[in-house]
């Protein structure tokens, strides 16, 4: 059931998303985000070290590149800062966003016929 999946999603804001993932297919691991004024390319999405932003004429207007061993270091540092400051909610990823993601995962599992309990 989880060997390969393609998802098409739409959001209240009008945004659309197409995602594919799987363990049996060698898919492109880059993420492309398109918007009215250009696009962003996140290379090797799961362990990115390079991001580029282009305008509508495909001109590179900004980029980020950093070499590091573990891409989760920023999340770990942020969580540690929250813990030290006795905060229970991130100002970067609010709890409502986490709940929304969980709802999406539940809906996908329902559509795939998987038990969500």
CSV table of C-alpha atoms in Angstrom, one decimal:
chain,number,residue,atom,x,y,z
A,1,UNK,CA,0.0,0.0,0.0
A,2,UNK,CA,2.8,2.5,0.8
A,3,UNK,CA,5.1,1.4,-2.0
A,4,UNK,CA,4.3,4.4,-4.1
A,5,UNK,CA,1.8,7.2,-4.0
A,6,UNK,CA,1.0,10.3,-6.0
A,7,UNK,CA,-1.1,13.0,-4.3
A,8,UNK,CA,-3.0,16.0,-5.7
A,9,UNK,CA,-4.1,18.5,-3.1
A,10,UNK,CA,-5.9,21.8,-3.1
A,11,UNK,CA,-6.2,24.3,-0.3
A,12,UNK,CA,-8.7,27.0,0.7
A,13,UNK,CA,-6.2,29.6,-0.2
A,14,UNK,CA,-6.3,28.4,-3.9
A,15,UNK,CA,-2.8,26.8,-3.6
A,16,UNK,CA,-2.4,23.4,-5.4
A,17,UNK,CA,0.2,20.7,-4.6
A,18,UNK,CA,1.3,17.6,-6.4
A,19,UNK,CA,3.5,15.2,-4.5
A,20,UNK,CA,4.9,11.7,-5.2
A,21,UNK,CA,6.8,9.4,-3.0
A,22,UNK,CA,7.6,5.8,-2.6
A,23,UNK,CA,10.0,3.0,-1.7
A,24,UNK,CA,9.9,1.2,-5.0
A,25,UNK,CA,10.4,4.1,-7.4
A,26,UNK,CA,13.5,6.3,-7.9
A,27,UNK,CA,11.8,9.7,-8.1
A,28,UNK,CA,13.2,13.2,-8.3
A,29,UNK,CA,14.0,14.4,-4.8
A,30,UNK,CA,13.8,18.1,-5.6
A,31,UNK,CA,10.8,20.2,-4.5
A,32,UNK,CA,9.6,22.9,-6.9
A,33,UNK,CA,7.3,25.6,-5.5
A,34,UNK,CA,5.6,27.8,-8.0
A,35,UNK,CA,4.0,31.2,-7.3
A,36,UNK,CA,2.7,34.3,-9.1
A,37,UNK,CA,6.1,36.0,-9.1
A,38,UNK,CA,8.5,33.1,-9.6
A,39,UNK,CA,9.5,29.7,-8.2
A,40,UNK,CA,11.7,28.2,-5.6
A,41,UNK,CA,13.8,25.0,-6.1
A,42,UNK,CA,14.7,23.0,-3.0
A,43,UNK,CA,17.3,20.5,-4.1
A,44,UNK,CA,17.2,17.0,-2.5
A,45,UNK,CA,14.2,18.0,-0.4
A,46,UNK,CA,14.7,15.5,2.4
A,47,UNK,CA,18.3,16.6,3.1
A,48,UNK,CA,18.6,19.9,1.3
A,49,UNK,CA,21.8,21.9,1.4
A,50,UNK,CA,20.8,24.2,-1.5
A,51,UNK,CA,17.8,26.4,-2.3
A,52,UNK,CA,17.4,28.8,-5.2
A,53,UNK,CA,14.7,31.4,-6.0
A,54,UNK,CA,13.9,32.5,-9.6
A,55,UNK,CA,11.7,35.2,-11.0
A,56,UNK,CA,9.2,34.6,-13.8
A,57,UNK,CA,11.9,35.1,-16.4
A,58,UNK,CA,14.0,32.3,-14.9
A,59,UNK,CA,16.6,34.7,-13.5
A,60,UNK,CA,18.2,33.6,-10.2
A,61,UNK,CA,17.3,36.2,-7.6
A,62,UNK,CA,18.4,34.6,-4.4
A,63,UNK,CA,20.0,31.4,-3.1
A,64,UNK,CA,21.0,29.6,0.0
A,65,UNK,CA,23.6,26.9,0.3
A,66,UNK,CA,25.2,25.4,3.3
A,67,UNK,CA,27.2,22.2,3.9
A,68,UNK,CA,26.2,20.4,7.1
A,69,UNK,CA,26.1,16.8,8.3
A,70,UNK,CA,22.5,16.7,9.6
A,71,UNK,CA,19.7,18.8,8.1
A,72,UNK,CA,17.6,18.3,11.3
A,73,UNK,CA,20.1,20.4,13.3
A,74,UNK,CA,18.0,23.6,12.9
A,75,UNK,CA,14.8,21.8,14.1
A,76,UNK,CA,16.7,20.3,17.1
A,77,UNK,CA,18.2,23.7,18.0
A,78,UNK,CA,14.8,25.4,17.7
A,79,UNK,CA,13.2,22.7,19.9
A,80,UNK,CA,16.0,23.0,22.5
A,81,UNK,CA,15.5,26.8,22.6
A,82,UNK,CA,11.8,26.4,23.1
A,83,UNK,CA,12.4,23.9,25.9
A,84,UNK,CA,15.0,26.2,27.6
A,85,UNK,CA,12.5,29.1,27.4
A,86,UNK,CA,9.7,27.0,28.7
A,87,UNK,CA,7.6,27.6,25.5
A,88,UNK,CA,5.1,25.0,24.4
A,89,UNK,CA,4.5,26.4,21.0
A,90,UNK,CA,6.9,27.4,18.2
A,91,UNK,CA,6.6,30.8,16.6
A,92,UNK,CA,7.8,29.2,13.3
A,93,UNK,CA,5.4,26.2,13.2
A,94,UNK,CA,2.3,26.9,15.3
A,95,UNK,CA,0.4,24.0,16.8
A,96,UNK,CA,-2.5,24.6,14.4
A,97,UNK,CA,-0.2,23.8,11.5
A,98,UNK,CA,0.8,20.6,13.2
A,99,UNK,CA,-2.8,19.7,13.7
A,100,UNK,CA,-3.6,20.5,10.1
A,101,UNK,CA,-0.8,18.2,8.9
A,102,UNK,CA,-2.1,15.4,11.1
A,103,UNK,CA,-5.5,15.9,9.5
A,104,UNK,CA,-4.0,15.5,6.1
A,105,UNK,CA,-2.2,12.3,7.1
A,106,UNK,CA,-5.4,10.9,8.6
A,107,UNK,CA,-7.3,11.7,5.4
A,108,UNK,CA,-4.6,10.1,3.2
A,109,UNK,CA,-4.6,6.9,5.4
A,110,UNK,CA,-8.4,6.8,5.1
A,111,UNK,CA,-8.3,7.1,1.3
A,112,UNK,CA,-5.7,4.3,1.3
A,113,UNK,CA,-7.8,2.1,3.5
A,114,UNK,CA,-5.5,2.1,6.4
A,115,UNK,CA,-6.6,2.1,10.0
A,116,UNK,CA,-6.1,5.6,11.6
A,117,UNK,CA,-6.7,4.5,15.2
